[in-house]
Amino acid sequence: MSDDLREHPSKVAGDRASLTSFLDYQRATLAMKCEGLSDEQLKRRAVATSGLTLLGLVRHAAEVERGWFRLVLGGEPVSALWPRADGGSGEWRVEDADADEAFAAWRSACEGSRAVAEGIGSLDDRVEFRGEALSLRYVLTHMIEEYARHNGHADLLREAIDGTVGE
């Protein structure tokens, strides 16, 4: 990995700026874990006991971004970017995936998520989704957790692929 070019979150920001900057930091961490790898390396199941791949994580992140921000918070119907014949999502099946297309979809989903979040007045504003009230605060916190967990997976995958370690 190259030098760490991520924008580190402020240590004194208010709640909203802190949550959104930590989410962006986690997004940047996933990108950094994938940086400089070939398509083959991004598709590699590098841990023998797991089917996870870095490209699968990127595709999953795109789906999760769209689901939580566009569908849940924005109320916009979304369909899977990579649907399977059985109707499920195929983001984890990367054998024939196009890495450039996946990264473009993920970046677009992140931009869309930022736009949805910016359009919500308060962290405490709520939406109803499937009989539950959810706030922007909850979604941002959940997304930080989602990325942090998967970035741990990305750490292990990257180290197994080429020995690269680091934050």
Coordinates of C-alpha atoms in Angstrom, one line a residue:
M1 CA 0.0 0.0 0.0
S2 CA 1.2 3.5 -0.7
D3 CA 1.4 6.2 1.9
D4 CA -1.7 6.7 3.9
L5 CA -3.7 9.4 2.1
R6 CA -6.9 9.0 4.1
E7 CA -8.3 12.1 5.7
H8 CA -8.3 11.3 9.4
P9 CA -11.4 12.3 11.4
S10 CA -11.3 15.4 13.7
K11 CA -10.8 14.7 17.3
V12 CA -13.0 17.7 18.3
A13 CA -15.8 17.6 15.7
G14 CA -19.5 17.6 16.6
D15 CA -21.6 14.5 16.4
R16 CA -22.6 14.7 12.7
A17 CA -19.2 15.7 11.4
S18 CA -17.6 13.0 13.5
L19 CA -19.9 10.2 12.3
T20 CA -19.7 11.2 8.6
S21 CA -15.9 11.6 8.7
F22 CA -15.4 8.3 10.5
L23 CA -17.6 6.6 7.8
D24 CA -15.5 8.3 5.1
Y25 CA -12.4 7.2 6.8
Q26 CA -13.6 3.6 6.8
R27 CA -14.5 3.9 3.1
A28 CA -11.1 5.2 2.4
T29 CA -9.6 2.3 4.3
L30 CA -11.3 -0.3 2.1
A31 CA -10.0 1.5 -1.0
M32 CA -6.5 1.6 0.5
K33 CA -6.6 -2.2 1.2
C34 CA -7.4 -2.8 -2.5
E35 CA -4.9 -0.3 -3.9
G36 CA -2.3 -1.5 -6.3
L37 CA -3.7 -5.0 -6.8
S38 CA -4.4 -6.7 -10.1
D39 CA -7.9 -7.9 -11.0
E40 CA -6.8 -11.5 -10.3
Q41 CA -5.6 -10.5 -6.8
L42 CA -8.8 -8.7 -6.0
K43 CA -10.7 -11.8 -6.9
R44 CA -8.5 -14.2 -5.0
R45 CA -9.9 -16.2 -2.2
A46 CA -6.8 -15.7 -0.2
V47 CA -7.8 -17.3 3.1
A48 CA -8.3 -21.0 2.7
T49 CA -11.3 -21.2 5.1
S50 CA -13.2 -18.3 3.6
G51 CA -14.9 -17.5 0.3
L52 CA -14.3 -13.8 0.9
T53 CA -12.4 -11.7 -1.7
L54 CA -11.4 -8.0 -1.7
L55 CA -13.5 -7.5 -4.8
G56 CA -16.5 -9.2 -3.1
L57 CA -16.1 -6.8 -0.2
V58 CA -16.2 -3.8 -2.5
R59 CA -19.3 -5.1 -4.3
H60 CA -20.9 -5.9 -0.9
A61 CA -20.1 -2.4 0.3
A62 CA -21.8 -0.9 -2.8
E63 CA -24.9 -3.0 -2.1
V64 CA -25.0 -2.1 1.6
E65 CA -24.5 1.7 0.9
R66 CA -27.4 1.6 -1.6
G67 CA -29.6 -0.4 0.8
W68 CA -29.2 1.7 3.9
F69 CA -29.1 5.1 2.4
R70 CA -31.2 5.0 -0.8
L71 CA -33.7 2.4 0.3
V72 CA -34.0 2.7 4.0
L73 CA -33.3 6.5 4.5
G74 CA -34.3 7.7 1.1
G75 CA -37.3 5.5 0.5
E76 CA -36.1 4.8 -3.0
P77 CA -36.7 1.3 -4.4
V78 CA -33.4 -0.3 -5.4
S79 CA -32.6 -3.6 -7.0
A80 CA -29.4 -5.6 -6.6
L81 CA -26.5 -4.4 -8.7
W82 CA -25.3 -8.0 -9.2
P83 CA -28.5 -10.2 -9.1
R84 CA -28.4 -14.0 -9.2
A85 CA -30.8 -16.1 -11.2
D86 CA -32.6 -17.1 -8.0
G87 CA -33.3 -13.4 -7.2
G88 CA -30.7 -13.0 -4.5
S89 CA -27.6 -10.7 -4.7
G90 CA -24.5 -12.1 -6.3
E91 CA -22.0 -9.5 -5.0
W92 CA -19.8 -12.2 -3.5
R93 CA -19.5 -14.2 -6.8
V94 CA -16.6 -12.4 -8.5
E95 CA -15.1 -14.9 -10.8
D96 CA -16.3 -13.1 -13.9
A97 CA -16.7 -9.7 -12.2
D98 CA -15.2 -6.5 -13.7
A99 CA -13.1 -4.7 -11.0
D100 CA -13.3 -1.3 -12.7
E101 CA -17.1 -1.6 -12.9
A102 CA -17.4 -2.7 -9.2
F103 CA -15.2 0.2 -8.0
A104 CA -17.2 2.7 -10.1
A105 CA -20.5 1.3 -8.7
W106 CA -19.1 1.5 -5.1
R107 CA -17.9 5.1 -5.5
S108 CA -21.2 6.1 -7.0
A109 CA -23.1 4.4 -4.2
C110 CA -20.9 6.3 -1.6
E111 CA -21.6 9.6 -3.3
G112 CA -25.3 8.8 -3.4
S113 CA -25.2 7.9 0.3
R114 CA -23.5 11.2 1.2
A115 CA -26.2 13.1 -0.7
V116 CA -29.0 11.3 1.1
A117 CA -27.3 11.9 4.5
E118 CA -26.8 15.6 3.7
G119 CA -30.5 15.9 2.8
I120 CA -31.6 14.8 6.3
G121 CA -31.8 17.7 8.7
S122 CA -30.8 16.0 12.0
L123 CA -29.0 12.9 13.2
D124 CA -32.2 12.2 15.1
D125 CA -34.6 12.5 12.2
R126 CA -36.4 9.2 11.8
V127 CA -37.8 7.1 9.0
E128 CA -40.1 4.2 9.2
F129 CA -38.8 1.0 7.5
R130 CA -40.5 -2.3 7.8
G131 CA -42.2 -1.3 11.0
E132 CA -39.2 0.1 12.7
A133 CA -38.1 3.7 13.3
L134 CA -34.5 4.3 12.3
S135 CA -32.5 7.5 12.6
L136 CA -29.7 8.9 10.5
R137 CA -27.5 8.5 13.6
Y138 CA -28.3 4.8 13.7
V139 CA -27.5 4.3 10.0
L140 CA -24.2 6.2 10.2
T141 CA -23.1 4.2 13.2
H142 CA -24.2 0.9 11.7
M143 CA -22.3 1.7 8.5
I144 CA -19.1 2.5 10.5
E145 CA -19.5 -0.8 12.2
E146 CA -20.1 -2.6 8.9
Y147 CA -17.0 -1.2 7.2
A148 CA -14.8 -1.6 10.3
R149 CA -15.7 -5.3 10.5
H150 CA -15.1 -5.9 6.8
N151 CA -11.9 -3.8 6.8
G152 CA -10.6 -6.4 9.3
H153 CA -11.4 -9.0 6.8
A154 CA -9.6 -6.9 4.1
D155 CA -6.5 -6.7 6.4
L156 CA -6.3 -10.5 6.5
L157 CA -7.0 -10.9 2.7
R158 CA -4.4 -8.3 1.7
E159 CA -1.7 -9.8 3.9
A160 CA -2.4 -13.2 2.5
I161 CA -2.3 -11.9 -1.1
D162 CA 1.0 -10.0 -1.0
G163 CA 2.2 -9.7 2.5
T164 CA 1.2 -6.1 2.9
V165 CA 0.1 -5.1 6.4
G166 CA -0.8 -1.8 7.9
E167 CA -3.8 0.3 8.9

